[in-house]
Each structure stands twice: as structure tokens, then as C-alpha cells.
PDB file of C-alpha atoms in Angstrom:
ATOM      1  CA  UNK F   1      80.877  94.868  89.138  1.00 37.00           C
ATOM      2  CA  UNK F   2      81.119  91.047  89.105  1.00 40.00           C
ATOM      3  CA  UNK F   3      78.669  88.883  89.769  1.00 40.00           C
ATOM      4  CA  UNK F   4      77.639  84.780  88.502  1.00 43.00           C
ATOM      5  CA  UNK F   5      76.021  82.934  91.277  1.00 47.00           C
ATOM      6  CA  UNK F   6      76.697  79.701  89.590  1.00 56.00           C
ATOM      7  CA  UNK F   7      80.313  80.662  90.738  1.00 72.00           C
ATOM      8  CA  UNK F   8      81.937  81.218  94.145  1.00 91.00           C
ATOM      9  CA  UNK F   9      83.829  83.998  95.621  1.00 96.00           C
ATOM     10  CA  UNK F  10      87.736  84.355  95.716  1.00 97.00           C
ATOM     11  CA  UNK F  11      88.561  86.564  98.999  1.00 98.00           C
ATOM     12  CA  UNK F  12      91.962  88.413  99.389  1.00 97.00           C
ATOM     13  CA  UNK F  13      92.635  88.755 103.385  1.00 97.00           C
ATOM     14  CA  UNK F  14      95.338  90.472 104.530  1.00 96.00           C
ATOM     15  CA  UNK F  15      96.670  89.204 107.770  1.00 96.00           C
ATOM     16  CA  UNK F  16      99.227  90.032 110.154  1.00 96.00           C
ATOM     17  CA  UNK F  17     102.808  91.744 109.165  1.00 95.00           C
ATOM     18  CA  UNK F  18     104.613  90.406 112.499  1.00 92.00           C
ATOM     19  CA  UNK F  19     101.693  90.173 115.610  1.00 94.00           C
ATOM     20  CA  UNK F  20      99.617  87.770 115.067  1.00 94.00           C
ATOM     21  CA  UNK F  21      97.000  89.989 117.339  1.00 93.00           C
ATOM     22  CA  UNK F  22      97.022  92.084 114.527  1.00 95.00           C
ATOM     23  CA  UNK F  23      94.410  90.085 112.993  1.00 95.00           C
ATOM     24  CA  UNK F  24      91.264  91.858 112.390  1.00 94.00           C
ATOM     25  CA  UNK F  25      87.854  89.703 113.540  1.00 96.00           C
ATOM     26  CA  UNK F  26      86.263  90.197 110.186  1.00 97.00           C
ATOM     27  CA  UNK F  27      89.544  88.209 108.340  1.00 97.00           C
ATOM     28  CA  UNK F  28      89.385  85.377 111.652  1.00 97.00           C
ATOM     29  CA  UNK F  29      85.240  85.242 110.297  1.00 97.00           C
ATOM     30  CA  UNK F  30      86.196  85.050 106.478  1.00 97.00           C
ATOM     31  CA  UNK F  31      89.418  82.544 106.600  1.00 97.00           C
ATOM     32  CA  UNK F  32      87.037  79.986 109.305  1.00 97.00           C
ATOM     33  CA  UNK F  33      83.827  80.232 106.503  1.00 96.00           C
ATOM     34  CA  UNK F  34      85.454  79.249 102.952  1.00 97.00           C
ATOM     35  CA  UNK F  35      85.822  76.163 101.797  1.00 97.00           C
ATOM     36  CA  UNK F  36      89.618  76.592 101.704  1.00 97.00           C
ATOM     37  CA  UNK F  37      92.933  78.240 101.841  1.00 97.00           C
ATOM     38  CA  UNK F  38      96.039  79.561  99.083  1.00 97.00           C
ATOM     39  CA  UNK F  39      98.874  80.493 100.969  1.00 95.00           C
ATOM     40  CA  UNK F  40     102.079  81.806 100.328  1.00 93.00           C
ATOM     41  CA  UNK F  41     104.083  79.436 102.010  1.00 91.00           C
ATOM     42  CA  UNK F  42     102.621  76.634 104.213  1.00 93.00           C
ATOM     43  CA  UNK F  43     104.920  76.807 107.658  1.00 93.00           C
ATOM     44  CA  UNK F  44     103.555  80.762 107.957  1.00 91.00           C
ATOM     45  CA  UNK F  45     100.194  79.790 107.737  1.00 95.00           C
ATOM     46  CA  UNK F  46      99.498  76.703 109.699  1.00 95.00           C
ATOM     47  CA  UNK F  47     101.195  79.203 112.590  1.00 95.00           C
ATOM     48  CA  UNK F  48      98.445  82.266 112.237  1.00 96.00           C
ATOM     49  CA  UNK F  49      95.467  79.453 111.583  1.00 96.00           C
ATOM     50  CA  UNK F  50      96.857  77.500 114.871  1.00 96.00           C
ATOM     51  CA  UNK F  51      96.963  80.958 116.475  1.00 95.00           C
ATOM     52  CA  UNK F  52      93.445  81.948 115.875  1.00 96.00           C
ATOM     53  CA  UNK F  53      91.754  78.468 116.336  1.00 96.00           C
ATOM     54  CA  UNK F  54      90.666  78.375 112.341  1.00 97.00           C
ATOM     55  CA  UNK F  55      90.593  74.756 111.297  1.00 96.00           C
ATOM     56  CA  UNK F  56      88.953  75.787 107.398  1.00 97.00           C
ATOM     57  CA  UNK F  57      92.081  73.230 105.296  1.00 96.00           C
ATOM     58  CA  UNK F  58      95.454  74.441 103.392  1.00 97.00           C
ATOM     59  CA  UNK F  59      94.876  73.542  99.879  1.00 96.00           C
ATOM     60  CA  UNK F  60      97.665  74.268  97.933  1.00 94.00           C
ATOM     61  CA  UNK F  61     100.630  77.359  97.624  1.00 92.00           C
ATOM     62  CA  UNK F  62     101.268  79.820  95.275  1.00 92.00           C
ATOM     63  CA  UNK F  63     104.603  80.616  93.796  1.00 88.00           C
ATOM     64  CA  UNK F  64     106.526  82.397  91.320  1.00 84.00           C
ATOM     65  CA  UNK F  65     107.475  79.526  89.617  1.00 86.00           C
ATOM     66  CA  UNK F  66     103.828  77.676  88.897  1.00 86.00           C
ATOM     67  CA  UNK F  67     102.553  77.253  85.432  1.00 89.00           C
ATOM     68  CA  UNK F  68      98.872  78.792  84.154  1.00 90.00           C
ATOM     69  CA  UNK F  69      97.844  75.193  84.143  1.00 92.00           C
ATOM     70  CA  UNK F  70      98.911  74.949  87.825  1.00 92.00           C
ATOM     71  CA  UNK F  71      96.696  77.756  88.801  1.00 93.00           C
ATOM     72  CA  UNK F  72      93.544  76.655  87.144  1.00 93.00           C
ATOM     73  CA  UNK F  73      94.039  73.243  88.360  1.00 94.00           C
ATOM     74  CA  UNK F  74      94.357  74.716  92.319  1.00 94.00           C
ATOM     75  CA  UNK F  75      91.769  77.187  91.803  1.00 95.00           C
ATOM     76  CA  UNK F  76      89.340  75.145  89.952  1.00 94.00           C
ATOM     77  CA  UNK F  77      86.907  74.739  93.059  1.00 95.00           C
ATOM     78  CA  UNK F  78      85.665  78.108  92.290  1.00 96.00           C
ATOM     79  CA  UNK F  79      83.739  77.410  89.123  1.00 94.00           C
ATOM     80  CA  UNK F  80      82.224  74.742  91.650  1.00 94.00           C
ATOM     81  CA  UNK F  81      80.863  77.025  93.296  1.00 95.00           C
ATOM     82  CA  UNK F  82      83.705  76.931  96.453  1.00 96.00           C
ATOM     83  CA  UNK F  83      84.627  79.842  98.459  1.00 97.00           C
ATOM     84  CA  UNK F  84      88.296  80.454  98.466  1.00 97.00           C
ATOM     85  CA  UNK F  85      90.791  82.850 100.391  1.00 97.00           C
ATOM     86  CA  UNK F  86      94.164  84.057  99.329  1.00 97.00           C
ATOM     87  CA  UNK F  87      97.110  85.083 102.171  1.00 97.00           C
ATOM     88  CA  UNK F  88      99.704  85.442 102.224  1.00 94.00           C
ATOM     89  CA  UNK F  89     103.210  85.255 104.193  1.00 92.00           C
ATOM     90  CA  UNK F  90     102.634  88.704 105.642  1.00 92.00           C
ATOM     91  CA  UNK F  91     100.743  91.872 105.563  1.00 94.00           C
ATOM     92  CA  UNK F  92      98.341  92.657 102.536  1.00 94.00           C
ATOM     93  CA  UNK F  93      98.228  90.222  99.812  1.00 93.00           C
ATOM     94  CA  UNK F  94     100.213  90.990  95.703  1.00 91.00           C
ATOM     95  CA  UNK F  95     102.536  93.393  97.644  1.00 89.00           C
ATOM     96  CA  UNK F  96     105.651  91.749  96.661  1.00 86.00           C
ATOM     97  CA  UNK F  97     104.231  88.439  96.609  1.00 86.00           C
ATOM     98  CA  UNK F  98     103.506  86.068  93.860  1.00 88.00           C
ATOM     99  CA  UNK F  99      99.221  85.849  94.377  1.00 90.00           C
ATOM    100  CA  UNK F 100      98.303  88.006  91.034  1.00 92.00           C
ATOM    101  CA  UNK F 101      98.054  84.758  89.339  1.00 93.00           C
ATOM    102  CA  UNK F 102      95.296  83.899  91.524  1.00 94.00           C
ATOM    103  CA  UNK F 103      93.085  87.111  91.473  1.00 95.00           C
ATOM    104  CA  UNK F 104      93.492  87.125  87.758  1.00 94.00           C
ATOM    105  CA  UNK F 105      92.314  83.832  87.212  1.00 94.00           C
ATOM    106  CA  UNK F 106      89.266  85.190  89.294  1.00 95.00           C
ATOM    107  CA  UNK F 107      88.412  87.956  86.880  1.00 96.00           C
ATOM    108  CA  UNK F 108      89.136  85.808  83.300  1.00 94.00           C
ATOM    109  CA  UNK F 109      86.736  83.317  85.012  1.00 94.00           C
ATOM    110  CA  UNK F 110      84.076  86.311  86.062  1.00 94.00           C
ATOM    111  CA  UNK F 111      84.531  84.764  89.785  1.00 95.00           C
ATOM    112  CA  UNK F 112      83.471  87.506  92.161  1.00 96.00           C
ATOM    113  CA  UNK F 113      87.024  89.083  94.457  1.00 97.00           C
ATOM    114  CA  UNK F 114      86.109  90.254  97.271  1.00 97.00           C
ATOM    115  CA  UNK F 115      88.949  91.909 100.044  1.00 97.00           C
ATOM    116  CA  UNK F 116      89.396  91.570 103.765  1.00 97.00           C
ATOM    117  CA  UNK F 117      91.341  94.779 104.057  1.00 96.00           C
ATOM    118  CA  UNK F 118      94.246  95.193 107.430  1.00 94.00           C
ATOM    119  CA  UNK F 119      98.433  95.537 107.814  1.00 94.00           C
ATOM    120  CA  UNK F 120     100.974  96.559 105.461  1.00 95.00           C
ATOM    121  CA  UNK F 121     104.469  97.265 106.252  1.00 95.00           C
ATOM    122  CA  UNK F 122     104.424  99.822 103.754  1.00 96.00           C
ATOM    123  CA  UNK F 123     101.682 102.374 105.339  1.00 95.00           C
ATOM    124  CA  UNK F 124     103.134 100.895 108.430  1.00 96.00           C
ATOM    125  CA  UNK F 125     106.595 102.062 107.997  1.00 96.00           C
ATOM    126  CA  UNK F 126     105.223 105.714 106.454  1.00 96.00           C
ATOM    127  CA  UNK F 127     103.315 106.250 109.137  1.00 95.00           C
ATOM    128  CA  UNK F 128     106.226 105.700 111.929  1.00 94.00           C
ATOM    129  CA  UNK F 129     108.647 108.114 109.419  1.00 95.00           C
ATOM    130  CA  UNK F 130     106.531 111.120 110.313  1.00 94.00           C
ATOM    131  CA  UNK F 131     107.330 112.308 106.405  1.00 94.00           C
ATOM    132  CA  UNK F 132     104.442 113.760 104.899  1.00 90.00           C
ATOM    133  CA  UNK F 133     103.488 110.826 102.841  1.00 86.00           C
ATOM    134  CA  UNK F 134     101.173 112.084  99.236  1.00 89.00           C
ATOM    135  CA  UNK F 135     102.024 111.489  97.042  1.00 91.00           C
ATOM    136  CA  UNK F 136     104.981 108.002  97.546  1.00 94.00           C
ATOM    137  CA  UNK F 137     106.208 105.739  95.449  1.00 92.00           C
ATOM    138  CA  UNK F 138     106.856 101.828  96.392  1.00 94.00           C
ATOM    139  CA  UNK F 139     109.632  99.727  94.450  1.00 91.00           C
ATOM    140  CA  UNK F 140     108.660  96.698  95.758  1.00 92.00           C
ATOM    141  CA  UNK F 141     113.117  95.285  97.416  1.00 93.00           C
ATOM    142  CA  UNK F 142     115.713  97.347  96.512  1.00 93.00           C
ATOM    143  CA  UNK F 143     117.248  97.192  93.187  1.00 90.00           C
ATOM    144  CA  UNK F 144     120.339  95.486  93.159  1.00 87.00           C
ATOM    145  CA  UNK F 145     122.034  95.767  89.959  1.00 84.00           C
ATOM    146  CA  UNK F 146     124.060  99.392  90.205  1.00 78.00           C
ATOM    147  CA  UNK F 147     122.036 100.183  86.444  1.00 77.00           C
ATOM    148  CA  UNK F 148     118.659 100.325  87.793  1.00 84.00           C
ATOM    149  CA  UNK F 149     120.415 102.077  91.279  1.00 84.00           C
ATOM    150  CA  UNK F 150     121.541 104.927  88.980  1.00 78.00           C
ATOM    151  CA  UNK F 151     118.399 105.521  87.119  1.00 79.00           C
ATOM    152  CA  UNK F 152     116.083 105.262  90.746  1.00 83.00           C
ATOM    153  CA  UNK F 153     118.884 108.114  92.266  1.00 81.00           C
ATOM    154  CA  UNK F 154     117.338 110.275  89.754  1.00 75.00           C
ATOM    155  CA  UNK F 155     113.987 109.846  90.288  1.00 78.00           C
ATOM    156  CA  UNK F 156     115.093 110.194  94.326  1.00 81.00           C
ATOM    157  CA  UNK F 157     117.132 113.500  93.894  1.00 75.00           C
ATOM    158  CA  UNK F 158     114.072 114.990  91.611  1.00 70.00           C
ATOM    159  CA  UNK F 159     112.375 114.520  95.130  1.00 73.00           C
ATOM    160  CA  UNK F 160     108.618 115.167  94.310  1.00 82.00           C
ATOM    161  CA  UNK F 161     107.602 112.091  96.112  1.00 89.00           C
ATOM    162  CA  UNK F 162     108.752 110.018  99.401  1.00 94.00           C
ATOM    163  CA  UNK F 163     110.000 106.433  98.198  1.00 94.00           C
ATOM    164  CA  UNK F 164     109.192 102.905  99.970  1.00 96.00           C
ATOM    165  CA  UNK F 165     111.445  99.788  99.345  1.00 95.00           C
ATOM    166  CA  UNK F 166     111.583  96.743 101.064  1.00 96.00           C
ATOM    167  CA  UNK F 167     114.953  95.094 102.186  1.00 96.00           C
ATOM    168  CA  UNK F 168     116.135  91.631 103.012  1.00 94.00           C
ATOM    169  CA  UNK F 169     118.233  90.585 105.824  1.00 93.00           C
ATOM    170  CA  UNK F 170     121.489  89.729 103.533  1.00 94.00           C
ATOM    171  CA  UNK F 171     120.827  92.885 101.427  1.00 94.00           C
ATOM    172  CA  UNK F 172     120.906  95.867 104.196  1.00 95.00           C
ATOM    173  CA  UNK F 173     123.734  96.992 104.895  1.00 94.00           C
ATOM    174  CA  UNK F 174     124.359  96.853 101.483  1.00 94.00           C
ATOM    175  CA  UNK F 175     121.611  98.781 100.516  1.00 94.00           C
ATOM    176  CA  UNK F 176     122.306 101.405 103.334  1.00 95.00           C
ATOM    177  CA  UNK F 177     125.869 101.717 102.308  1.00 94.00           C
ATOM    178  CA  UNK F 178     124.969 102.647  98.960  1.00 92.00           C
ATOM    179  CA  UNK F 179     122.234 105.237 100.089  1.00 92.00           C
ATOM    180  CA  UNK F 180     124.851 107.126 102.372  1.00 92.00           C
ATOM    181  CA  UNK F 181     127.249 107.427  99.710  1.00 88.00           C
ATOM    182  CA  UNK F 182     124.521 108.227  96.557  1.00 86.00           C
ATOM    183  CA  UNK F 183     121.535 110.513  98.753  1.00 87.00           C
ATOM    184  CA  UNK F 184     121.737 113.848  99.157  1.00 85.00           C
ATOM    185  CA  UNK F 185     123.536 114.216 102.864  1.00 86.00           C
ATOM    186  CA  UNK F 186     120.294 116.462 104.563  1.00 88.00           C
ATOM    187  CA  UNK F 187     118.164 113.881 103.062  1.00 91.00           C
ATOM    188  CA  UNK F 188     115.808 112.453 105.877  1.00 94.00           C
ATOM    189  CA  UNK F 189     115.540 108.510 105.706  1.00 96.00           C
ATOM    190  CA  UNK F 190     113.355 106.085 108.122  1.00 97.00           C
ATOM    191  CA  UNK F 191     114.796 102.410 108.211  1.00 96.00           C
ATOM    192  CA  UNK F 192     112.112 100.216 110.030  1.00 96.00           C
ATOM    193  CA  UNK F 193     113.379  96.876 111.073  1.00 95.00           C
ATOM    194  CA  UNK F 194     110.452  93.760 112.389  1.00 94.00           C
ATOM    195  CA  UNK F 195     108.341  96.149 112.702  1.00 95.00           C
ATOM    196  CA  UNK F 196     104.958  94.822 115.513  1.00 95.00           C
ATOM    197  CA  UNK F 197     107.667  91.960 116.139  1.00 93.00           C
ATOM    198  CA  UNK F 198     109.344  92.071 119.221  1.00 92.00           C
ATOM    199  CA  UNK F 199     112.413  92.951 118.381  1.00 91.00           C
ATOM    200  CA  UNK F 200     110.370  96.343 116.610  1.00 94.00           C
ATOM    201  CA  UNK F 201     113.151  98.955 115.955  1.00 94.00           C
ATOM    202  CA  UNK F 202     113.248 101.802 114.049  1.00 94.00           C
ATOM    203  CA  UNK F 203     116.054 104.774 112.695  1.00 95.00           C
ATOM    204  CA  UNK F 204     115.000 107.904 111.767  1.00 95.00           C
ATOM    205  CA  UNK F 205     117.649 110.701 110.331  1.00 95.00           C
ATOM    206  CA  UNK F 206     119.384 112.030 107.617  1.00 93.00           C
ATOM    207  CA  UNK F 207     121.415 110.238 105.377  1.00 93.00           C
ATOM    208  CA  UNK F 208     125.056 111.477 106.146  1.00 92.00           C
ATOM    209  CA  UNK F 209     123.784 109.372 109.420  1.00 95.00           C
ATOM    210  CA  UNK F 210     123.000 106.411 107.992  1.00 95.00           C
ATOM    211  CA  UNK F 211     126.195 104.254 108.690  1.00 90.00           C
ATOM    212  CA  UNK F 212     125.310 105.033 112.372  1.00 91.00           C
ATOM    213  CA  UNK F 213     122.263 102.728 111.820  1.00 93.00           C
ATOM    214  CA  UNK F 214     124.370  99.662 113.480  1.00 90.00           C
ATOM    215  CA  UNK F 215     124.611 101.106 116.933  1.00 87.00           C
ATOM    216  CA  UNK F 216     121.063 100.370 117.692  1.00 84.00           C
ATOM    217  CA  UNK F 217     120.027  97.895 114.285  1.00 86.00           C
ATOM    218  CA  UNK F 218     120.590  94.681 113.829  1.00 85.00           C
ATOM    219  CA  UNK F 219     120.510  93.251 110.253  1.00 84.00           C
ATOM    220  CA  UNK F 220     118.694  90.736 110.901  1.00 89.00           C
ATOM    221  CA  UNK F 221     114.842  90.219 109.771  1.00 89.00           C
ATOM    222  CA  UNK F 222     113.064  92.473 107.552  1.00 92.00           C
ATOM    223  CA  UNK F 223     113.311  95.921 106.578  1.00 96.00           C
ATOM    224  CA  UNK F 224     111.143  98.454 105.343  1.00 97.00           C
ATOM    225  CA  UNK F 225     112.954 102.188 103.863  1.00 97.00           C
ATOM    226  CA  UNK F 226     111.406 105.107 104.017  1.00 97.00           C
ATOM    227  CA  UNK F 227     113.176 108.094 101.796  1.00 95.00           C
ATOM    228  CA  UNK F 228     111.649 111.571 102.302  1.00 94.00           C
ATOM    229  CA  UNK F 229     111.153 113.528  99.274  1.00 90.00           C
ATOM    230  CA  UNK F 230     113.443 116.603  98.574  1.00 83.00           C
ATOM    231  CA  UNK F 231     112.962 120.199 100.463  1.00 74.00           C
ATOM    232  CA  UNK F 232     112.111 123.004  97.718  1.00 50.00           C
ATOM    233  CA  UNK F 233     115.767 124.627  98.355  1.00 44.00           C
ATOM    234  CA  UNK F 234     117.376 120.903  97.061  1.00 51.00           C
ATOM    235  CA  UNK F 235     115.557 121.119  94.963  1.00 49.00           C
ATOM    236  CA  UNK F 236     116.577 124.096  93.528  1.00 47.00           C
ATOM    237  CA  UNK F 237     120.354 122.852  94.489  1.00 52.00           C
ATOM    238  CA  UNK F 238     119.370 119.497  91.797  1.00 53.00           C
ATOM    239  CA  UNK F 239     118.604 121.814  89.044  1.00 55.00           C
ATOM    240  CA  UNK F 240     121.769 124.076  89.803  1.00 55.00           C
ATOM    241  CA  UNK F 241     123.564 120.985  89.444  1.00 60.00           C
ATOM    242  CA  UNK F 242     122.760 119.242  86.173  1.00 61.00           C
ATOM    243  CA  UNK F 243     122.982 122.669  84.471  1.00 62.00           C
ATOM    244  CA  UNK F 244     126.344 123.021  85.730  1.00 62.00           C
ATOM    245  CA  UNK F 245     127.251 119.087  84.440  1.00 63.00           C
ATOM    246  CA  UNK F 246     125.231 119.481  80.861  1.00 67.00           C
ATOM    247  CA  UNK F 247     127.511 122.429  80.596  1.00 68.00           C
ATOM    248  CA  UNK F 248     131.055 120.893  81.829  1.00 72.00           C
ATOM    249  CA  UNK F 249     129.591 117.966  78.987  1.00 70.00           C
ATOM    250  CA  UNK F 250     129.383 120.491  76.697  1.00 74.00           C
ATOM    251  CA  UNK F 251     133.075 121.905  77.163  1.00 70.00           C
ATOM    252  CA  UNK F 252     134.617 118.298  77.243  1.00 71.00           C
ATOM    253  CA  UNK F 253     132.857 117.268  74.083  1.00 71.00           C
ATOM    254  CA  UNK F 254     134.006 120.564  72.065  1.00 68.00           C
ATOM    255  CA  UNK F 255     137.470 119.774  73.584  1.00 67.00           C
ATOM    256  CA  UNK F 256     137.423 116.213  72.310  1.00 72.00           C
ATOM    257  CA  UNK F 257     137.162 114.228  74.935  1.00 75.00           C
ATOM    258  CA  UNK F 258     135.660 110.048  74.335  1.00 76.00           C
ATOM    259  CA  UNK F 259     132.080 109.179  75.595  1.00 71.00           C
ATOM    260  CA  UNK F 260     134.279 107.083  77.916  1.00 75.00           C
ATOM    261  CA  UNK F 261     135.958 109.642  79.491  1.00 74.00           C
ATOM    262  CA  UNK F 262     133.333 112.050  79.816  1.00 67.00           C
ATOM    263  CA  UNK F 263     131.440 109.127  82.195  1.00 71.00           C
ATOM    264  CA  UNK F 264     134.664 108.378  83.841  1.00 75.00           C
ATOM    265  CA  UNK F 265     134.654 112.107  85.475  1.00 68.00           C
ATOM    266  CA  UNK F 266     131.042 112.271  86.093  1.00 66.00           C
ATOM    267  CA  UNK F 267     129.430 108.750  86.896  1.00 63.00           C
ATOM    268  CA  UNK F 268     129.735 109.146  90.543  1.00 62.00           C
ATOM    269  CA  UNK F 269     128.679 112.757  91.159  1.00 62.00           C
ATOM    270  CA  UNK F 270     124.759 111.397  91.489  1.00 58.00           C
ATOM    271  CA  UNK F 271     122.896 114.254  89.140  1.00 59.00           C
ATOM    272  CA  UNK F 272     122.957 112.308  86.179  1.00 62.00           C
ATOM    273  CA  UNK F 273     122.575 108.377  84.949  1.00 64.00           C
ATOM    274  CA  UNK F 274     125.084 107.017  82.636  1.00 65.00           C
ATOM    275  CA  UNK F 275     122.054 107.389  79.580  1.00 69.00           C
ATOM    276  CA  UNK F 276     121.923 110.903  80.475  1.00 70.00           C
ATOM    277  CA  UNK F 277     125.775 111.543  80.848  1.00 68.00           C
ATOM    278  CA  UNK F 278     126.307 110.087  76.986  1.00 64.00           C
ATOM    279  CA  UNK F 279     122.915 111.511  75.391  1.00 70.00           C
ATOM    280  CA  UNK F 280     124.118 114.987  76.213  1.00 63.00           C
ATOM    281  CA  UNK F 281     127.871 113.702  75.324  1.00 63.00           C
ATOM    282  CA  UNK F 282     126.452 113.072  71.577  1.00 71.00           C
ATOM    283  CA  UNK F 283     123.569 116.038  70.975  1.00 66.00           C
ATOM    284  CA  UNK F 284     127.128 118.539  71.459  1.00 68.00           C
ATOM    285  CA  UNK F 285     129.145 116.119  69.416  1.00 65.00           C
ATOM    286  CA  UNK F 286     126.476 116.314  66.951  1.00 56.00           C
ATOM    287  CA  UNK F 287     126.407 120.105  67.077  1.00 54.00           C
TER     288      UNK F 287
END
């Protein structure tokens, strides 16, 4: 527990994810009382502050990009003894934003945090799936190098937990294509689109389904996906299937087939990354 009076108080308040009535009275009472704001991005919050009537002054924005000596400098109020609050663009704040820099520099500095808890589009989006959510996992947007895509399919065909992303507008259909073609077909999948905005919509089904997503989607805004984890009978099916591939592995190294070709016949049936595919390929060579 934290505590130097000579200091102020950093507060984390999470605001709205799309409507703006979403705002909770006790973030309204903490973002009108400090002696300033860190946003995100400017434009966002001048429009919830305008909104709720709070007049308390932007002081500066965080971003991915700022230096350690840009941080102290903005934040240096607090060892004044200032009250600050952190927001940002949407939703709960160091959920895919860039405000860690801010809450750390409140702990080296032994500045009380305090949080002003409300929306997130992830718990948002899990509750709306209906999947039965404990344990999940959240990858912050979608991978997009097809590496890192290959080693996440295994974690998602293992199936012990449900899996969160977030997606961008340009990214979607994308994304979806590549989850239609790599997910196991029975796999159920939630894709949550401006979600308390009002153009709110929201697909739920199984992933052989997914490329009907367009007939009542849009990609445009942001999305939130929702993968449920694996039913006890796929994953029995998962476990039937690398055995079967460690085995055909087996037979093509002792018949002397490359590394190379051994991936070229399996990279695309989903069971197994490309590390996987050649560390089997050499333990048999080596046998």
C-alpha cells in the first residue's frame, strides 16, 4: 500500500467504450476534482468532457512514441502535490493503449494510483458471446504476421481457454478470412462490431460460418473476437491428430525426405506450427 502525503494521487478512470451515457457518476466526480487531465488522444476527450459538462483542463497526451523524459516532464505536477487522471480513447485504461508509462512513473515516484473502475469491450464482448468465459485469454489486435498466426492456432486448437482479440477496421475481413480457413469448422466464434454505438451489431456462430459475417456486418469501426474454447470430444479429435502427423513425420524422415518437404505437406493442416513440424523432422533424423 502506497501512501506520501507530500505527493498527490494519479487516478486511472475508465470511461465510455462507445455511449457516452456509459459514464459512471463516480468517474464524472473524479475527472471534474483533479487538477488535470492525460488523455489518449485530445479530439476523443474534449468530446466526453463537453458531454458531461467537466471543464477540469487537457494537459498533455500520451503516446507510444514519447521519451521517459517526456513523461516525467508531463507528469511532474504530481510530486507537487497535483491530482492527476489518466483516460483514455475508450473503455478501461493500459488495455491496448499506450498509458503504462504513466502509472509506472506513479509507483517509481511512490505517488499513490488510485482506479475509477467501468466499460471494457473485452468483458463487454464475452458477455454478449454467451461462451462460458474462465478461464480467457486476451491478445490485445490480431497478430498479423502468418508466424505468430501459426503458433496462436495452437494455443486455439488446444482449446482450454476462450480467446479475446481486438480488430481494426482495415484488418477484418482479413482476420476473419484467415479464422474460417485455420479454426476448427464446429468452432463457435462471436464477432462484436461498435458495440453501445449505434450502429451495435453482433455475429454469433461457428466458424465454417464465418464468411457469412458480411450479410449483416459491415467492416467498418471496431471489432472485438470472441473464440470459444474447444468441446472435450475436439479435443480428443486435436490429440488424435498430431499423433497421427508426429507419426506420418516419422515415416517421411526414415524415407528421406528434406525438412523442406516435410513442411511443404503439412504446414497447412493446422495441428502443428512450422517449429513443431521440423523439431519432430530432426529428433527421427537424429534417431
Amino acid at each position: 500500500m502506497k501512501s506520501n502525503d507530500q505527493h498527490g494521487c494519479l487516478w486511472v478512470v475508465a470511461t465510455p467504450i462507445g455511449n457516452l451515457g456509459d459514464i459512471g457518476a463516480r468517474a464524472v466526480e473524479t475527472l471534474q476534482t483533479v487538477d488535470g487531465i492525460i488523455c489518449e488522444s485530445t479530439q476523443h476527450s474534449k468530446r466526453l468532457l463537453s458531454h458531461c459538462g467537466i471543464t477540469t483542463k487537457l494537459i498533455g497526451k500520451i503516446t507510444d512514441h514519447q521519451t521517459t523524459e517526456d513523461v516525467t516532464k508531463l507528469l511532474s505536477g504530481l510530486l507537487d502535490g497535483k491530482s492527476y487522471a489518466y483516460v483514455s480513447d475508450a473503455g478501461t485504461p493500459l488495455i491496448s493503449d499506450p498509458g503504462q508509462s504513466v502509472v509506472t512513473y506513479a509507483h517509481e515516484n511512490n505517488i499513490p494510483v488510485k482506479v475509477v473502475p467501468g466499460p471494457s469491450a473485452v468483458t463487454a464482448a464475452l458477455s454478449m458471446s454467451g461462451f462460458r468465459a474462465t478461464p480467457f485469454n486476451f491478445y490485445g489486435f490480431f497478430p498479423e504476421k502468418g508466424r505468430i498466426q501459426q503458433a496462436l492456432l495452437e494455443t486455439i486448437h488446444i482449446g482450454e481457454h476462450v480467446q479475446v482479440f481486438f480488430e481494426s477496421p482495415h484488418r477484418i475481413e482479413a482476420t476473419v478470412t484467415w479464422l474460417a480457413k485455420n479454426l476448427p469448422a464446429e468452432r463457435r466464434v462471436c464477432v462484436t462490431r461498435e458495440l453501445t454505438k449505434i450502429y451495435e451489431q453482433v455475429w454469433i456462430g461457428q466458424a465454417i460460418d464465418l464468411g457469412s459475417i458480411w450479410e449483416i456486418c459491415r467492416a467498418k469501426g471496431e471489432f472485438t473476437i470472441v473464440i470459444d474454447k474447444a468441446e472435450s470430444g475436439e479435443k480428443q479429435e486435436k490429440s488424435t491428430q498430431i499423433k497421427l502427423l508426429e507419426k506420418i513425420i516419422s515415416n517421411m524422415a526414415e524415407d528421406g525426405f528434406s525438412s523442406k518437404q516435410v513442411f511443404a505437406a503439412l504446414k497447412d493442416t493446422g495441428y502443428l506450427t512450422k517449429n513443431k513440424i521440423y523439431s519432430h523432422f530432426l529428433d527421427n533424423q537424429q534417431k
